[in-house]
Amino acid sequence: MAYLVVKRHDGLGMVYPLKPPHHYQIGRAKNNEIVVADDLCSRQHAEVYYEDGHWCVRDCGSLNGTRINGKLIRTECQLAPNDELQIGRTVLVFVERLDQLEQTRELPVADEEGQLTIRKRLGRTRYELTDLPDIVSQETTESTGLLNRQRMSRDLSLLYRLALEMGSATTEKELARVVLNGLLEATVADVAALYQVSENQFLLFAQQERGVLSQSPTLPEFLLEEVVKSREAIFAEHPRRLQLWASQTGGLAPPRRLQGTIAAVICAPVVVHDRVELVLMICCLDSFKAFTSEDLELTVAIARQLAVAWQTVSRQQELSEENQRLRAQVFQEVRLIGESLAIQEVKRKIQVAAQSDSTVLIRGETGAGKELVARAIHLCSPRAGKPFVCLNCAALAESLLESELFGHEKGAFTGATERKIGKFEAAHQGTIFLDEIGELTPSAQAKLLRILEGHPFERVGGSQPIRVNVRVVAATNRSLEEAIQSGRFRLDLYYRLQVIEIFVPPLRERQEDIPMLAEFFLHQFAAQTGRRIRGFTPAAMKKLLEHRWPGNVRELRNVIERAVVLSSRQVLDADDIWLAPVQPEGSPDSPTASVYQPFSLEELEKRHILATLEHTKWNKSQAARILGIERSTLDRKIHAYGLQKEPM
């Protein structure tokens, strides 16, 4: 796009936009695209057109000729910025951008139909000045009265109220409605609109009207383009607004509407992240109405406020969408896969437990999905939007367990260099999941019981009572009844935890769910690794169904992950399914032996841990995965049982 600007002795006159590939005839005749009222100009004097990436001009056989920069042209000639095209007595300055002109304010600019004339441009407002009271007192004494005290007070009050309403808006649509209604309230505008700038296109985002319009106004696009390029607000009017009013009414009474013709318009850029993202527009359709410079100042000030609020609301919407996406992902990950009667009963109990704040005790073997059940209870409860905090009570040393649960004060013990918030405080208003609850120390059990009974607690080394509102979900894979008999677990805490009890069945008791679980894990890991694996062969599925799954769902998940990563096939076969060797049922050293052996539980655990270590050649990490416990827990049990690796 380019422009031809009329050069006058007192400055610059009309501005004519040029858009390729149109040809623009210049002359005295009314049918020319650019009409020059000059008696030395021929009826069809010259032509300006776009060719091969340049704007050119040629004389159309005029009587007095066409000159560029004072030189008479005989053939077509290319135009460069600030070239002066002389036609008769009229001089037109060619520019590619209006900011190439020395004088860019108070330019009357016409669109293709000659409908609008730019009166004023504005980059800054008076509201941004630090000496605003002095400006007000000075200008109220001037005859023009552009900014008096009453108008300033009203506008500042409006800006303050709009700032509060913008701050409370939660969506972009709501924010646009607040701004447009505020502009209609503060000005005489008939229409207020907000345009989005997207890839050199202007999309109407929102529009508000005063009353009912018989026809929506069409805003000349060159005004929007100029606002985006110059990053300045524009105040434009119809050049024949008063004559039009007089001709339609005979000077007696103003018409209601100009049938879609804009009488006056103000456009202001909304700059977000150093880019014009929006254009704020207000316009009058009644020919007798007129905007003032104060309206221009106010529109620019509101556009500045809108830029800040728009950025905030957009960020909030992005975070909200991201939160919803993550929550949907979490719901996907905590789905209880299966249709067996056993898993249906677990789902029913989850729904019942989620509706109350009662404590829940989840029982089940290692890897059966106890934490998954705890998360499902939290996400189905009214506390779903609050924290869900997990703690494995067996993963921490006895000396650190109370500090993790309840926090500690600075200097409470060696290494406590600053105050620490415990898991219970972090889970305030939410849910805390205590895995392997049977590993709690006696003192931690006493504190937990007091919390469950509604009493406050203190941080380690502190004296200030702390109250929390936390829903407690506990889990164990061991017999708490035996721990009570041996004095390692409090009976009153056991009763307090066992308000609602959910048993998660082992995988071997719901074998009909194995195909569904295997398919779910296959698609999950195939998507993560980018592998194109469609499913399992009958032999592979038979191998999965015949396995005893001592590690339950966790073991199945690891087996499928290993197969997806290592296999090069599109369908997993039996040799892709690697299963950890386990002792057959009925073996004297097997934990599932059918022949009774007079061993205590402690001796049975000791033998099983030693057998697992020997099977893994004392690879403690692998042994811990098979046993379904943390590496630190395995180290502690090796030390407690005095287990040692036999020399080779």
XYZ file of C-alpha atoms in Angstrom:
648
model
C 0.000 0.000 0.000
C 1.153 3.569 -0.746
C -0.238 7.094 -0.599
C -0.509 10.271 -2.652
C -0.730 13.317 -0.385
C -1.786 16.739 -1.592
C 0.901 19.320 -0.846
C -0.341 22.823 -0.023
C 1.400 26.045 0.865
C 0.187 25.705 4.455
C 0.944 22.036 4.883
C -0.530 18.796 3.630
C -4.027 18.171 2.359
C -5.999 15.101 1.328
C -4.398 11.675 1.439
C -5.329 9.092 -1.201
C -4.456 5.441 -0.411
C -3.099 3.363 -3.289
C -3.642 -0.397 -3.340
C -2.284 -2.786 -5.944
C -3.311 -3.945 -8.508
C -5.700 -1.022 -9.053
C -4.933 1.679 -11.611
C -5.642 5.243 -10.488
C -6.630 7.830 -13.112
C -5.813 11.415 -12.105
C -7.607 14.312 -13.760
C -10.278 16.984 -13.665
C -13.154 14.720 -14.755
C -15.499 13.376 -12.070
C -15.029 9.758 -13.170
C -11.325 9.725 -12.234
C -10.229 7.840 -9.127
C -8.365 10.983 -7.988
C -10.174 14.164 -8.955
C -8.014 17.319 -9.104
C -9.891 20.634 -9.121
C -7.296 22.488 -11.190
C -7.987 24.389 -14.451
C -4.476 23.562 -15.734
C -5.185 19.845 -15.285
C -6.557 17.829 -18.228
C -9.722 15.786 -17.904
C -7.611 12.601 -17.889
C -4.177 13.855 -17.042
C -2.072 10.938 -15.729
C -2.271 7.388 -14.419
C -0.620 5.766 -11.380
C -0.357 1.970 -11.302
C 1.566 -0.902 -9.678
C 3.883 -3.021 -11.855
C 6.793 -5.411 -11.145
C 6.938 -4.475 -7.483
C 6.990 -0.685 -8.042
C 4.489 2.126 -8.278
C 4.750 3.922 -11.612
C 3.218 6.960 -13.274
C 2.667 7.872 -16.913
C 1.230 10.889 -18.662
C -2.041 10.332 -20.544
C -1.401 12.909 -23.277
C -2.186 15.907 -21.102
C -2.007 19.424 -22.475
C 0.408 20.807 -19.860
C 2.343 17.620 -19.169
C 3.249 15.764 -15.953
C 6.346 16.530 -13.894
C 8.228 14.542 -11.225
C 10.404 16.657 -8.957
C 10.156 19.485 -11.530
C 11.229 17.379 -14.530
C 8.791 16.755 -17.363
C 8.288 13.023 -18.058
C 7.804 11.702 -21.588
C 7.372 7.980 -20.773
C 6.388 5.960 -17.753
C 8.462 6.568 -14.679
C 8.917 4.747 -11.331
C 7.983 6.585 -8.143
C 10.186 6.739 -5.045
C 9.211 7.895 -1.533
C 8.782 11.683 -1.250
C 8.754 12.160 -5.043
C 6.621 15.194 -5.921
C 4.178 14.575 -8.758
C 3.078 17.893 -10.332
C -0.181 17.999 -12.304
C -1.045 21.535 -13.362
C -0.712 23.648 -10.240
C -1.354 20.651 -7.944
C 1.525 18.835 -6.268
C 1.070 15.281 -4.929
C 3.729 13.730 -2.670
C 4.218 9.982 -3.096
C 5.069 7.957 0.050
C 4.914 4.276 0.921
C 4.143 5.019 4.581
C 2.599 8.090 6.119
C 5.348 8.303 8.705
C 7.725 9.154 5.808
C 6.099 12.557 5.683
C 7.598 15.353 7.732
C 4.172 16.357 9.030
C 1.912 13.480 10.167
C -0.571 15.225 12.464
C -3.801 16.958 11.500
C -3.783 15.105 8.130
C -7.130 14.907 6.352
C -7.184 11.418 4.816
C -9.888 10.037 2.516
C -10.637 6.405 1.809
C -11.513 5.165 -1.660
C -15.038 6.567 -1.421
C -13.952 9.855 0.113
C -15.959 9.123 3.273
C -13.559 9.836 6.154
C -11.016 12.515 6.920
C -8.392 12.046 9.620
C -8.405 15.015 11.951
C -5.900 14.000 14.583
C -3.453 11.313 15.651
C -2.475 10.542 19.218
C 0.323 8.414 20.667
C 0.191 9.460 24.333
C -2.573 10.718 26.569
C -2.696 13.428 29.181
C -3.467 10.768 31.776
C 0.133 9.538 31.490
C 1.624 12.900 32.547
C 2.923 13.261 36.088
C 1.911 16.944 36.318
C -1.750 16.262 35.524
C -3.216 18.809 38.025
C -1.100 21.579 36.507
C -2.241 20.636 33.005
C -5.875 20.700 34.116
C -5.624 24.057 35.825
C -3.788 25.510 32.819
C -6.182 24.255 30.164
C -9.330 25.262 31.996
C -8.288 28.850 31.474
C -7.927 28.411 27.701
C -10.760 29.363 25.393
C -10.780 25.997 23.662
C -11.638 24.200 26.883
C -10.445 20.800 25.606
C -10.068 19.358 29.074
C -12.000 20.972 31.931
C -12.136 19.877 35.539
C -15.586 18.379 35.321
C -14.758 16.209 32.314
C -11.416 15.185 33.819
C -13.070 14.181 37.072
C -15.720 12.154 35.249
C -13.183 10.419 33.014
C -10.858 9.565 35.884
C -13.795 8.122 37.809
C -14.756 6.044 34.774
C -11.177 4.826 34.286
C -11.001 3.764 37.941
C -14.312 1.903 37.757
C -13.384 0.221 34.479
C -10.036 -0.853 35.962
C -11.878 -2.601 38.798
C -14.348 -4.274 36.437
C -11.552 -5.318 34.063
C -9.664 -6.822 36.993
C -12.666 -8.962 37.912
C -13.267 -10.191 34.342
C -12.402 -13.859 33.864
C -12.785 -14.247 30.085
C -11.820 -12.209 27.031
C -15.468 -11.873 25.998
C -16.414 -10.524 29.427
C -13.487 -8.092 29.313
C -14.549 -6.820 25.873
C -18.125 -6.323 27.073
C -16.952 -4.225 30.053
C -14.795 -1.975 27.853
C -17.336 -1.460 25.059
C -20.187 -0.702 27.459
C -17.944 1.790 29.269
C -17.147 3.618 26.023
C -20.807 3.813 25.021
C -21.563 5.223 28.460
C -18.814 7.854 28.355
C -19.155 9.056 24.752
C -21.851 9.827 22.190
C -20.826 6.811 20.113
C -23.533 4.712 18.475
C -21.282 1.668 18.039
C -18.253 0.376 19.943
C -16.277 -2.573 18.607
C -13.092 -4.534 19.192
C -11.143 -5.962 16.251
C -8.514 -8.706 16.491
C -5.434 -8.352 14.306
C -4.426 -11.716 12.826
C -2.028 -12.132 9.909
C -2.888 -8.772 8.350
C -6.592 -9.473 8.742
C -9.059 -7.730 11.019
C -11.626 -9.970 12.674
C -14.539 -8.475 14.579
C -14.198 -9.890 18.108
C -17.027 -8.040 19.880
C -19.470 -5.221 19.154
C -21.967 -3.232 21.220
C -24.602 -0.826 19.848
C -26.646 1.946 21.379
C -30.170 0.871 20.493
C -31.103 -1.133 17.401
C -29.222 -0.468 14.161
C -30.962 -0.814 10.805
C -27.592 -1.520 9.194
C -24.161 -2.220 10.715
C -21.485 0.280 9.715
C -18.592 -0.798 7.516
C -15.308 0.512 8.869
C -12.778 1.396 6.136
C -9.955 -1.111 6.416
C -7.285 1.445 5.607
C -7.972 3.133 8.956
C -7.324 -0.118 10.831
C -4.175 -0.723 8.789
C -2.919 2.770 9.543
C -3.549 2.318 13.278
C -1.566 -0.929 13.259
C 1.333 0.537 11.271
C 1.617 3.832 13.137
C 0.632 2.408 16.580
C -1.213 5.691 17.114
C -4.876 6.409 17.699
C -6.817 8.089 14.874
C -9.752 10.485 15.062
C -11.557 10.739 11.689
C -14.752 12.406 10.468
C -16.868 12.483 7.338
C -15.579 15.529 5.390
C -19.123 16.563 4.387
C -20.887 15.611 7.600
C -22.617 18.967 8.153
C -23.490 19.425 4.496
C -24.918 15.910 4.439
C -27.038 16.650 7.481
C -28.302 19.888 5.962
C -29.109 18.293 2.624
C -31.093 15.464 4.222
C -33.088 17.540 6.660
C -33.235 20.934 5.089
C -31.466 22.240 8.177
C -34.540 21.597 10.346
C -33.793 18.430 12.326
C -30.960 15.891 12.280
C -31.647 12.405 10.876
C -31.519 9.366 13.140
C -29.025 7.371 11.053
C -26.970 7.700 7.889
C -27.845 4.110 6.824
C -24.441 2.577 7.583
C -22.390 5.681 6.762
C -19.916 6.626 9.502
C -20.045 10.272 10.522
C -17.103 10.116 12.961
C -14.793 7.361 14.220
C -11.991 6.904 16.767
C -9.627 3.930 16.502
C -6.975 3.133 19.136
C -4.362 0.353 19.128
C -4.224 -2.184 21.965
C -0.574 -3.209 22.252
C 0.060 -6.576 23.951
C 3.602 -8.001 24.148
C 4.888 -5.106 21.997
C 2.478 -5.998 19.193
C -0.851 -4.509 18.155
C -3.160 -7.401 19.014
C -6.440 -5.455 18.963
C -7.963 -2.240 17.644
C -10.572 -0.478 19.776
C -13.120 1.479 17.740
C -16.052 3.790 18.485
C -18.111 5.532 15.797
C -21.072 7.852 15.364
C -23.756 7.226 12.749
C -25.865 10.321 13.434
C -24.524 13.143 11.313
C -25.090 15.812 13.956
C -23.003 13.976 16.570
C -19.323 14.707 16.903
C -16.439 13.376 18.966
C -14.059 15.671 20.815
C -10.381 15.498 21.658
C -11.359 14.390 25.177
C -13.074 11.337 23.656
C -9.854 10.520 21.809
C -7.820 10.877 25.022
C -10.242 8.677 26.947
C -10.322 5.959 24.252
C -6.534 5.760 24.180
C -6.379 5.568 27.990
C -8.949 2.753 28.043
C -7.014 0.951 25.294
C -3.893 1.093 27.499
C -5.828 -0.381 30.428
C -7.339 -3.007 28.161
C -3.874 -4.109 26.990
C -2.799 -4.951 30.547
C -6.096 -6.625 31.458
C -6.190 -8.568 28.168
C -2.725 -9.970 28.815
C -3.753 -11.053 32.316
C -7.038 -12.651 31.240
C -5.369 -14.417 28.296
C -2.769 -15.852 30.651
C -5.489 -16.941 33.075
C -7.383 -18.654 30.258
C -4.203 -20.411 29.124
C -3.533 -21.614 32.668
C -7.145 -22.702 33.056
C -7.027 -24.683 29.810
C -3.689 -26.194 30.821
C -5.128 -27.085 34.220
C -8.127 -28.761 32.607
C -5.844 -30.651 30.253
C -3.637 -31.834 33.118
C -6.666 -32.777 35.204
C -8.029 -34.787 32.295
C -4.625 -36.438 31.970
C -4.619 -37.241 35.700
C -8.117 -38.703 35.462
C -6.888 -40.810 32.543
C -3.914 -42.047 34.544
C -5.922 -42.905 37.671
C -8.604 -44.835 35.821
C -9.299 -48.216 37.343
C -9.087 -50.497 34.324
C -11.229 -53.596 34.431
C -14.762 -54.936 34.350
C -14.461 -57.860 36.782
C -16.825 -58.126 39.733
C -13.920 -57.509 42.119
C -12.894 -54.219 40.517
C -16.534 -53.130 40.168
C -16.895 -53.525 43.934
C -13.782 -51.374 44.451
C -15.248 -48.651 42.195
C -18.520 -48.720 44.153
C -16.713 -48.284 47.465
C -14.653 -45.427 46.035
C -17.828 -43.543 45.108
C -19.260 -44.117 48.600
C -16.054 -43.099 50.379
C -15.575 -39.976 48.247
C -18.818 -38.419 49.497
C -17.613 -38.204 53.109
C -14.545 -36.995 54.993
C -14.139 -40.252 56.914
C -10.722 -41.884 57.065
C -10.154 -44.734 54.646
C -7.913 -47.777 55.082
C -6.887 -49.426 51.801
C -5.586 -52.975 51.965
C -3.969 -55.010 49.258
C -0.781 -56.599 48.046
C 2.167 -54.624 46.773
C 1.530 -53.291 43.262
C -2.209 -53.925 43.333
C -3.049 -50.204 42.919
C -3.657 -48.859 46.434
C -2.320 -45.380 45.604
C -4.471 -45.354 42.468
C -7.536 -46.001 44.630
C -6.492 -43.206 47.021
C -6.150 -40.715 44.153
C -9.513 -41.776 42.757
C -11.143 -41.120 46.152
C -9.573 -37.651 46.247
C -10.535 -36.730 42.669
C -14.136 -37.866 43.189
C -14.493 -35.933 46.444
C -15.307 -32.234 47.059
C -11.596 -31.790 47.864
C -10.571 -32.561 44.268
C -9.324 -29.009 43.641
C -7.116 -29.060 46.742
C -3.698 -30.726 47.335
C -3.184 -34.476 47.273
C -0.032 -35.277 49.269
C 1.587 -38.729 49.372
C 4.050 -40.100 51.904
C 5.531 -43.600 52.066
C 6.012 -44.174 55.781
C 8.517 -46.980 55.164
C 10.746 -44.911 52.862
C 12.096 -42.633 55.620
C 14.331 -43.241 58.576
C 12.596 -43.224 61.944
C 14.322 -39.997 62.949
C 13.011 -38.131 59.871
C 9.490 -39.501 59.690
C 7.939 -37.088 62.208
C 9.695 -34.150 60.554
C 8.234 -35.118 57.160
C 4.754 -35.560 58.598
C 4.509 -32.582 60.939
C 7.426 -30.305 59.934
C 10.124 -28.875 62.163
C 11.375 -25.565 63.455
C 14.765 -24.106 62.747
C 17.365 -25.645 65.039
C 15.085 -28.491 66.162
C 17.865 -30.988 65.430
C 21.192 -31.186 63.669
C 20.749 -30.141 60.064
C 17.494 -28.218 60.651
C 18.797 -24.942 59.238
C 15.348 -23.491 58.530
C 11.680 -24.069 59.267
C 10.045 -26.825 57.247
C 6.334 -27.291 56.527
C 5.204 -30.870 57.058
C 3.013 -33.013 54.820
C -0.069 -32.382 56.959
C 0.248 -28.604 56.610
C 0.917 -28.948 52.882
C -2.274 -31.006 52.506
C -4.519 -28.469 54.286
C -8.071 -28.583 52.833
C -7.011 -31.591 50.743
C -6.095 -35.241 51.184
C -2.991 -36.929 52.598
C -2.182 -40.490 51.582
C -0.064 -42.458 54.062
C 1.292 -45.562 52.398
C 2.620 -48.448 54.521
C 0.937 -46.981 57.575
C 2.145 -49.916 59.658
C 5.698 -48.505 59.578
C 4.799 -45.407 61.658
C 6.767 -44.968 64.866
C 4.846 -45.041 68.190
C 5.264 -41.277 68.703
C 4.081 -40.533 65.143
C 1.098 -42.833 65.711
C 0.167 -40.837 68.822
C 0.334 -37.512 66.938
C -1.650 -38.918 64.010
C -4.358 -40.142 66.391
C -4.674 -36.680 67.944
C -4.993 -35.096 64.499
C -7.698 -37.577 63.503
C -9.579 -36.706 66.688
C -9.484 -32.994 65.800
C -6.626 -31.850 68.055
C -3.818 -29.544 66.901
C -0.205 -30.668 66.603
C 3.192 -29.005 66.908
C 6.148 -29.071 64.592
C 9.210 -30.925 65.799
C 10.999 -28.548 68.150
C 8.054 -26.125 68.185
C 5.370 -25.171 70.669
C 2.825 -23.366 68.508
C -0.350 -25.456 67.973
C -1.308 -25.993 64.337
C -4.761 -27.037 63.164
C -5.367 -28.539 59.746
C -8.384 -29.754 57.822
C -7.113 -32.891 56.107
C -8.759 -36.056 54.906
C -6.554 -39.065 55.757
C -6.337 -42.097 53.475
C -3.988 -44.859 54.662
C -2.785 -48.043 52.993
C -0.972 -51.185 54.049
C 0.090 -54.477 52.514
C 0.721 -56.078 55.905
C -1.539 -57.358 58.647
C -2.189 -54.554 61.122
C -3.913 -57.062 63.419
C -0.652 -58.946 63.912
C 1.194 -55.658 64.422
C -1.313 -54.813 67.174
C -0.764 -58.182 68.860
C 3.000 -57.668 68.802
C 2.618 -54.138 70.226
C 3.952 -52.367 67.127
C 0.660 -50.624 66.247
C -1.892 -48.847 68.404
C -5.308 -50.444 68.655
C -7.121 -47.080 69.007
C -5.421 -45.758 65.863
C -6.413 -48.925 64.022
C -10.085 -48.367 64.887
C -9.806 -44.702 63.898
C -8.333 -45.566 60.515
C -10.698 -48.421 59.725
C -13.836 -46.283 59.369
C -14.060 -47.245 55.695
C -12.011 -50.190 54.479
C -11.359 -50.987 50.826
C -9.632 -54.189 49.754
C -7.865 -54.060 46.388
C -7.812 -57.594 44.967
C -4.569 -59.007 43.561
C -4.318 -59.355 39.806
C -4.419 -63.145 39.937
C -7.943 -62.913 41.400
C -9.232 -60.850 38.475
C -7.530 -62.459 35.500
C -10.366 -61.384 33.175
C -9.031 -57.816 33.505
C -5.527 -58.711 32.274
C -6.267 -58.292 28.504
C -7.840 -54.891 29.090
C -4.952 -53.748 31.302
C -2.358 -55.044 28.846
C -3.986 -53.192 25.929
C -4.191 -49.989 27.991
C -0.489 -50.099 28.931
C 0.472 -51.044 25.363
C -1.248 -47.978 23.853
C 0.123 -45.743 26.606
C 3.770 -46.732 26.128
C 3.481 -46.930 22.340
C 2.299 -43.296 22.312
C 5.128 -42.227 24.624
C 7.848 -43.954 22.605
C 6.386 -43.346 19.145
C 6.275 -47.092 18.370
C 3.607 -48.509 16.056
C 2.581 -51.657 17.913
C -0.956 -52.826 17.303
C -1.482 -55.533 19.912
C -0.610 -59.037 21.118
C -0.519 -62.426 19.454
C -2.677 -65.158 21.030
C 0.492 -66.799 22.357
C 1.598 -63.589 24.065
C -1.809 -63.052 25.642
C -1.878 -66.693 26.831
C 1.493 -66.179 28.493
C 0.173 -63.101 30.293
C -2.937 -64.939 31.482
C -1.016 -67.939 32.825
C 1.395 -65.897 34.950
C 0.739 -65.610 38.699
C 1.698 -61.880 38.864
C 3.221 -61.649 42.347
C 3.906 -57.972 41.612
C 0.301 -57.437 40.475
C -0.575 -54.503 38.183
C 2.786 -52.814 38.741
C 4.561 -55.922 37.483
C 2.252 -56.146 34.456
C 2.899 -52.500 33.653
C 6.676 -52.985 33.794
C 6.464 -56.121 31.621
C 4.493 -54.274 28.920
C 6.822 -51.266 29.045
C 9.867 -53.521 28.599
C 8.221 -55.304 25.664
C 7.283 -52.050 23.900
C 10.779 -50.605 24.294
C 12.723 -53.688 23.218
C 10.490 -55.255 20.571
C 10.896 -54.446 16.879
C 7.617 -56.088 15.839
C 4.269 -54.495 15.123
C 2.524 -57.184 17.178
C 4.019 -58.425 20.452
C 4.684 -62.165 20.522
C 5.301 -64.553 23.408
C 9.088 -64.156 23.307
C 8.654 -60.378 23.716
C 7.002 -60.969 27.105
C 9.799 -61.404 29.631
C 8.548 -62.577 33.031
C 10.657 -62.650 36.171
C 11.099 -66.264 37.326
C 9.146 -67.025 40.493
C 9.119 -70.133 42.638
C 6.266 -72.471 41.779
C 3.346 -72.610 44.104
C 3.834 -75.374 46.703
C 7.615 -74.962 46.971
C 8.809 -75.064 50.609
C 10.369 -71.599 50.286
C 7.485 -70.095 48.370
C 5.317 -67.524 50.179
C 2.284 -69.184 48.557
C 3.244 -72.733 49.573
C 0.301 -75.021 50.033
C 2.172 -77.216 52.603
C 2.131 -75.686 56.059
C 5.529 -74.747 57.522
C 5.854 -73.686 61.168
C 7.543 -70.330 60.360
C 6.831 -66.988 61.948
C 5.976 -64.104 59.612
C 9.325 -62.516 60.418
C 11.210 -65.683 59.465
C 9.115 -66.074 56.311
C 9.908 -62.479 55.269
C 13.593 -63.008 56.021
C 13.759 -66.136 53.863
C 11.843 -64.522 51.015
C 14.064 -61.431 50.980
C 17.203 -63.583 50.997
C 15.839 -65.752 48.148
C 15.023 -62.672 46.099
C 18.514 -61.198 46.683
C 20.160 -64.437 45.640
C 17.927 -64.605 42.551
C 19.024 -61.103 41.500
C 22.661 -61.815 42.435
C 22.309 -59.219 45.199
C 21.186 -56.469 42.821
C 19.348 -54.482 45.502
C 17.516 -52.170 43.106
C 16.112 -55.100 41.112
C 15.273 -56.999 44.299
C 13.419 -53.979 45.700
C 11.348 -53.731 42.499
C 10.427 -57.425 42.701
C 9.530 -57.120 46.384
C 7.575 -53.928 45.712
C 9.386 -51.877 48.367
C 11.734 -48.908 48.373
C 15.492 -49.457 48.160
C 15.943 -47.784 51.572
C 13.381 -50.157 53.112
C 15.255 -53.150 51.690
C 18.539 -51.870 53.144
C 16.933 -51.471 56.532
C 15.517 -55.014 56.479
C 18.852 -56.483 55.329
C 20.510 -54.816 58.304
C 17.750 -55.864 60.736
C 17.840 -59.522 59.648
C 21.628 -59.622 59.411
C 21.579 -60.874 55.832
C 24.936 -61.185 54.100
C 26.033 -62.098 50.614
C 27.801 -65.471 50.531
C 31.387 -65.294 49.191
C 31.904 -66.670 45.697
